[in-house]
PDB file of C-alpha atoms in Angstrom:
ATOM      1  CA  UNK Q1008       0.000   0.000   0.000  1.00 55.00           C
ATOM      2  CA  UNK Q1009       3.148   2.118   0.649  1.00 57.00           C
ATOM      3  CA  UNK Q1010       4.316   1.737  -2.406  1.00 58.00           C
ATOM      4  CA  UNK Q1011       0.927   2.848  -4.226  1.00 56.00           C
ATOM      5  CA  UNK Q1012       0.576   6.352  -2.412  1.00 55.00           C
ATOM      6  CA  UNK Q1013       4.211   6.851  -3.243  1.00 58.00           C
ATOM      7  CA  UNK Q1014       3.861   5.703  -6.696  1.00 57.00           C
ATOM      8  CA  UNK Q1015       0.903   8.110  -6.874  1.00 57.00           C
ATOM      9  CA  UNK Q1016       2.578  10.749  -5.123  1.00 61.00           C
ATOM     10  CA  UNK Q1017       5.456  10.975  -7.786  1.00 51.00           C
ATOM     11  CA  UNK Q1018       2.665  10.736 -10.748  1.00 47.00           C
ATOM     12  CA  UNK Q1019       1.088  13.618  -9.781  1.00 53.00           C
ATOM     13  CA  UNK Q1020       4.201  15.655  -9.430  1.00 52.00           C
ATOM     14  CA  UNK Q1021       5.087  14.349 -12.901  1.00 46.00           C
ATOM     15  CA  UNK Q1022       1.746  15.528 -14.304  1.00 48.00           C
ATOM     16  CA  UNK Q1023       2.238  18.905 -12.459  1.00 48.00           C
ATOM     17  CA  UNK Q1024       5.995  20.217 -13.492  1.00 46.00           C
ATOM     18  CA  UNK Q1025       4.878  20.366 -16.645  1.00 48.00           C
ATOM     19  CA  UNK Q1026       2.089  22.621 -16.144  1.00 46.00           C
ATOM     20  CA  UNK Q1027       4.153  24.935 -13.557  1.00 40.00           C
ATOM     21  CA  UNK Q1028       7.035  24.730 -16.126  1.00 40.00           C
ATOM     22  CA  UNK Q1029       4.926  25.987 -19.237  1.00 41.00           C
ATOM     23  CA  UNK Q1030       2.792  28.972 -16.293  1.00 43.00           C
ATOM     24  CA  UNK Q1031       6.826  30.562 -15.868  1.00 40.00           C
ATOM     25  CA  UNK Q1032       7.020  31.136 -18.903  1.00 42.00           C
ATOM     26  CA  UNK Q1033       4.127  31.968 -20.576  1.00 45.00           C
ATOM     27  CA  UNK Q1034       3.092  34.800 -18.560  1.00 44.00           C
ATOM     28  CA  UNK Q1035       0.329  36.511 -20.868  1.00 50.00           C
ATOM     29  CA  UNK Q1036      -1.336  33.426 -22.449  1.00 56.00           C
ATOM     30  CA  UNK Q1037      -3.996  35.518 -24.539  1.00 77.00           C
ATOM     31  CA  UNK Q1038      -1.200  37.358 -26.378  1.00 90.00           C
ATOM     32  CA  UNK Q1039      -1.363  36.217 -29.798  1.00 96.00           C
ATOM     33  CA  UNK Q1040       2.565  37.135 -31.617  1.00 97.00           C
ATOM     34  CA  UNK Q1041       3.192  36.583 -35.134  1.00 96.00           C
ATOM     35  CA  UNK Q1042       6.891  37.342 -36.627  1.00 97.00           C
ATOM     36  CA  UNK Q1043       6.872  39.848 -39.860  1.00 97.00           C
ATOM     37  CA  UNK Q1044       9.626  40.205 -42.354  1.00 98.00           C
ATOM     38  CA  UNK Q1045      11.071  40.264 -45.525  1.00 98.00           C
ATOM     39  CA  UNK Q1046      12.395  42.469 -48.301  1.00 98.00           C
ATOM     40  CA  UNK Q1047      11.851  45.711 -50.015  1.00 98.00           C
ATOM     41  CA  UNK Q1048      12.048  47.644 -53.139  1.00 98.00           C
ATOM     42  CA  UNK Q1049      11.372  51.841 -52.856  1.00 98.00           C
ATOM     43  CA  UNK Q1050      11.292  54.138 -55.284  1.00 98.00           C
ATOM     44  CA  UNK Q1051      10.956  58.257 -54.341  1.00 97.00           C
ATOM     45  CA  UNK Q1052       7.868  60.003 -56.091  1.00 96.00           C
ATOM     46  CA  UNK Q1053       9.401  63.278 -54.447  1.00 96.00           C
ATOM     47  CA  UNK Q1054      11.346  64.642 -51.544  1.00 92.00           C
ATOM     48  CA  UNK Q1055       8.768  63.162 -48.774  1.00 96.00           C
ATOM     49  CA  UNK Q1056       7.128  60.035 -50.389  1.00 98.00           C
ATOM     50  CA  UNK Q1057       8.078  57.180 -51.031  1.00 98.00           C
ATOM     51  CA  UNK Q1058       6.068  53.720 -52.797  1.00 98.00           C
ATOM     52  CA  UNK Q1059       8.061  49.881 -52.025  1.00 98.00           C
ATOM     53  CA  UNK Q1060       6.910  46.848 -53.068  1.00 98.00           C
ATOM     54  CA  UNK Q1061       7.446  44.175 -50.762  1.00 98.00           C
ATOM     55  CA  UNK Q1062       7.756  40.440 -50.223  1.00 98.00           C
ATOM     56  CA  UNK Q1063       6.858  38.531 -47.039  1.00 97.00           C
ATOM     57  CA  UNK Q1064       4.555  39.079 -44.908  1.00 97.00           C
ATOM     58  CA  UNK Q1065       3.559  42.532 -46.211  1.00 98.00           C
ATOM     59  CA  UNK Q1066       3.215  43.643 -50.207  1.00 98.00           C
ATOM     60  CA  UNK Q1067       3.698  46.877 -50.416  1.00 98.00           C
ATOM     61  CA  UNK Q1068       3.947  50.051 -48.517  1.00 98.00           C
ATOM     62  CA  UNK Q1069       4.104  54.339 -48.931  1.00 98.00           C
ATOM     63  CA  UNK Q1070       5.817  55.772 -46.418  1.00 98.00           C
ATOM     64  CA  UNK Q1071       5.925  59.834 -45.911  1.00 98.00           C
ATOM     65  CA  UNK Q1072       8.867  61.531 -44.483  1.00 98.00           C
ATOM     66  CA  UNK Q1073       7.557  64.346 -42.031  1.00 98.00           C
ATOM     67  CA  UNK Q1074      10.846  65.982 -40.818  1.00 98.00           C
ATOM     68  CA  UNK Q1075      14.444  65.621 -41.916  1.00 97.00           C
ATOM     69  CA  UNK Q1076      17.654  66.710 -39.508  1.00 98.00           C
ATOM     70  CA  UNK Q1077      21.018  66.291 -40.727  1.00 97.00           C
ATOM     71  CA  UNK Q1078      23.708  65.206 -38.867  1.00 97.00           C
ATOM     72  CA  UNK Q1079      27.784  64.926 -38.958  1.00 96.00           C
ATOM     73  CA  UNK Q1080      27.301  61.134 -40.694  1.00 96.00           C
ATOM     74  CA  UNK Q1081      23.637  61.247 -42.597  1.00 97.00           C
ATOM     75  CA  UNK Q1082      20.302  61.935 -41.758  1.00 97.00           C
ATOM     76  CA  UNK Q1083      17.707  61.553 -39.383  1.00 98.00           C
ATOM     77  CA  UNK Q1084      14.063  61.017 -40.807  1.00 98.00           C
ATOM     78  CA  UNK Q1085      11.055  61.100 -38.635  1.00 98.00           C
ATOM     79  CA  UNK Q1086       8.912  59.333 -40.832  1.00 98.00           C
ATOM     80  CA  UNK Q1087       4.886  57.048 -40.884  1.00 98.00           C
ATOM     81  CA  UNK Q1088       4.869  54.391 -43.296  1.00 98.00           C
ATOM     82  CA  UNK Q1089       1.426  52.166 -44.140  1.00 98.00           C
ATOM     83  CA  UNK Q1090       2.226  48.909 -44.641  1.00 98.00           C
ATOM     84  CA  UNK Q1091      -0.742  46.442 -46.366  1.00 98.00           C
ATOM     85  CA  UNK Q1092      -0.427  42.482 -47.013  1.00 97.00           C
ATOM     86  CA  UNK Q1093      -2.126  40.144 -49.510  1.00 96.00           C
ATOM     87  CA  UNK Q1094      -4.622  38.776 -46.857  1.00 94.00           C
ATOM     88  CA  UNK Q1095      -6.036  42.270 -46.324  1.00 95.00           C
ATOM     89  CA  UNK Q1096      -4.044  43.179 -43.128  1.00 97.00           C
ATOM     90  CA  UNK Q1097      -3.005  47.057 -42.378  1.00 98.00           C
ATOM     91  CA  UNK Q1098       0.164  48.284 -39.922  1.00 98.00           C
ATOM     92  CA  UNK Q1099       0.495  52.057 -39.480  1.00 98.00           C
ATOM     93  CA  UNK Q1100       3.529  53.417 -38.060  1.00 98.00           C
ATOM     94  CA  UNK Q1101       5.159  56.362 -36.848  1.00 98.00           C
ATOM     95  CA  UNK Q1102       9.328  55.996 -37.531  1.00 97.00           C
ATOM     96  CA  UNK Q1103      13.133  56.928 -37.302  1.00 98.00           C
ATOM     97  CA  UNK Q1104      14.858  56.845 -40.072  1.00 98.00           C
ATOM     98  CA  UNK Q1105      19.011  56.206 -39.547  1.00 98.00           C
ATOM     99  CA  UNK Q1106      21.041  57.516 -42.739  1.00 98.00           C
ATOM    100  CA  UNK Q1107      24.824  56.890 -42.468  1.00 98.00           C
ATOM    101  CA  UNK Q1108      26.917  57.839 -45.516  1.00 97.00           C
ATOM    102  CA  UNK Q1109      29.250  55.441 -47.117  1.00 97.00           C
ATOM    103  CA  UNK Q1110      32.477  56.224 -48.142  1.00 96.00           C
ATOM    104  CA  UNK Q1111      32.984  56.728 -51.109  1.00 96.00           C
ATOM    105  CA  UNK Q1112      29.741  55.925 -52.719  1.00 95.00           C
ATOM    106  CA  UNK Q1113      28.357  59.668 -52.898  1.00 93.00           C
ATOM    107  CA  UNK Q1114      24.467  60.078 -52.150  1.00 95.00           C
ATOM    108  CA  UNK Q1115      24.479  56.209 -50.769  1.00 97.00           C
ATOM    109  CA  UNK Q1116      23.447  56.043 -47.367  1.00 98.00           C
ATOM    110  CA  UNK Q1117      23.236  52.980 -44.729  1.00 98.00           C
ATOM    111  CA  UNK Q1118      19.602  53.045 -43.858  1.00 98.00           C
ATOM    112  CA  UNK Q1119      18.353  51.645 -40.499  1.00 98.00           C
ATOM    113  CA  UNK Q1120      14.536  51.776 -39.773  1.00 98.00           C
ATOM    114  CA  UNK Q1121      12.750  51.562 -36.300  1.00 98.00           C
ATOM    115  CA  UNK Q1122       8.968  51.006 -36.781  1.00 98.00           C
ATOM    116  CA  UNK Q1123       6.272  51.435 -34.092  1.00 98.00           C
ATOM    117  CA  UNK Q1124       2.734  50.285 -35.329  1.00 98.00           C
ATOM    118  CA  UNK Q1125       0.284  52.628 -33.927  1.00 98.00           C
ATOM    119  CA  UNK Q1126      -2.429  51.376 -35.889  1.00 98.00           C
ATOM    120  CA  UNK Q1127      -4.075  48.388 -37.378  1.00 98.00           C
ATOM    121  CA  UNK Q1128      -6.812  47.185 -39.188  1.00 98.00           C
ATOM    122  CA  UNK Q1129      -7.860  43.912 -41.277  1.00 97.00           C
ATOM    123  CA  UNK Q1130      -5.854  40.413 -40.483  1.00 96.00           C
ATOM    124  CA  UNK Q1131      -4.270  42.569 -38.373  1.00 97.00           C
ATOM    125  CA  UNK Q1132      -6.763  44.383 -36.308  1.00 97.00           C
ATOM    126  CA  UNK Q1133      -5.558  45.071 -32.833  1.00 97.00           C
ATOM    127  CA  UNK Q1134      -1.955  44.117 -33.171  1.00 98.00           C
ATOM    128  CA  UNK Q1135       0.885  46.540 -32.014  1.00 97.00           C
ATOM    129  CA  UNK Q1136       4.645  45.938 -31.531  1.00 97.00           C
ATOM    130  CA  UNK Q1137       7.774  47.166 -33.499  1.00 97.00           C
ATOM    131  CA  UNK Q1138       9.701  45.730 -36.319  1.00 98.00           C
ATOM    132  CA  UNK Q1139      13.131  47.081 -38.243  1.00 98.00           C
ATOM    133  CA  UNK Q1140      14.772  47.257 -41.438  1.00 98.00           C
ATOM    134  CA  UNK Q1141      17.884  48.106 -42.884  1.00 98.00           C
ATOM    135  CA  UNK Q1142      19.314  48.726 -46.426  1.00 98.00           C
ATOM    136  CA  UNK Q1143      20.941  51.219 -48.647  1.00 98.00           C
ATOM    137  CA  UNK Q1144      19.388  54.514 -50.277  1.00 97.00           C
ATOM    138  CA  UNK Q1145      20.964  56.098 -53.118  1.00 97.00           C
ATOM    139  CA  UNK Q1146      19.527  59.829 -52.323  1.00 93.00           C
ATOM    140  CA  UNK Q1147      20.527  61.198 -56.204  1.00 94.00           C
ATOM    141  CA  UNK Q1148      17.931  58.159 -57.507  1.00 95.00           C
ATOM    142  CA  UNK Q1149      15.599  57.743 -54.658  1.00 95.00           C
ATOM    143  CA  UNK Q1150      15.930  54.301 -54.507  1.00 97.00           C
ATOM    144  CA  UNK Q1151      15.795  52.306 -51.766  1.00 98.00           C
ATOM    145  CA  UNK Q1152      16.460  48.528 -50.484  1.00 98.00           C
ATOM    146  CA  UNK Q1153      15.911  47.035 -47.585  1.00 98.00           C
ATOM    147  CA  UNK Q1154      15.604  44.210 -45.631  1.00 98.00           C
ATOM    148  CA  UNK Q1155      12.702  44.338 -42.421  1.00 98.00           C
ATOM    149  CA  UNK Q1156      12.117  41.798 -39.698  1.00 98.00           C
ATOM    150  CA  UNK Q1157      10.136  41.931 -36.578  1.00 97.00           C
ATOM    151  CA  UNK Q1158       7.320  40.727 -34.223  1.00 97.00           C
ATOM    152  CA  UNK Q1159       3.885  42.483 -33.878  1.00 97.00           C
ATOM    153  CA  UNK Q1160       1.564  41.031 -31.220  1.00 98.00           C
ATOM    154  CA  UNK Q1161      -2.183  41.609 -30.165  1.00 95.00           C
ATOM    155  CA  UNK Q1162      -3.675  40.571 -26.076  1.00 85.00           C
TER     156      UNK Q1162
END
């Protein structure tokens, strides 16, 4: 009879760890994540918008640059982009826009992009988060491409 209890003892310890293991870590169960990425192609209509097609998660994407500062090694770009996939899904987001000059390659700039959605609608209704990219612009051409990757989650 000893032997039972302790033999049931230990099974119900094995059937609990897992469930305390899987608690410690998953502290907001009703947060639904999905990971974003992939690449870009931009082209410059004018000085302050740009159009990209897109592959990955999103399609394609106009982004408008509000403000421009320059610096000792680029530009800064305070920028909103929207983004839209093939399923229908929306990401609007307000941005800063890294451009550090490579030597000698005149009017190409490293270009490093923080992203924070601010809006959403369609597949992705309710989903917030921040994603980045990074790339080269050639300024003379307005031509961008990049590279963007992230994770953009809804509770």
């Amino acid at each position: 009879m000893k032997i039972i209890k302790q033999n049931t003892q230990f099974l119900k310890s094995l059937l609990l760890a897992p469930a305390l293991i899987l608690s410690a870590f998953n502290v907001n169960a009703a947060q639904q994540c999905i990971d974003i990425g992939g690449m870009g192609l931009a082209e410059a209509m004018d000085e302050t918008h740009l159009v990209a097609a897109l592959s990955g998660t999103m399609t394609g994407a106009h982004a408008l640059v509000k403000n421009q500062t320059k610096t000792d090694t680029g530009l800064i770009l305070d920028m909103a982009h929207h983004f839209i996939s093939d399923t229908n899904g929306v990401l609007k987001t307000q941005d800063i826009a890294t451009l550090s000059k490579v030597p000698n390659k005149p009017e190409t700039y490293m270009l490093e992009i923080n992203y924070s959605v601010v809006d959403s609608s369609g597949t992705f209704e309710g989903y917030r988060g921040e994603f980045h990219s990074f790339g080269l612009i050639k300024l003379d051409i307005g031509q961008v491409i990049l590279r963007y990757k992230g994770e953009i989650c809804k509770s």
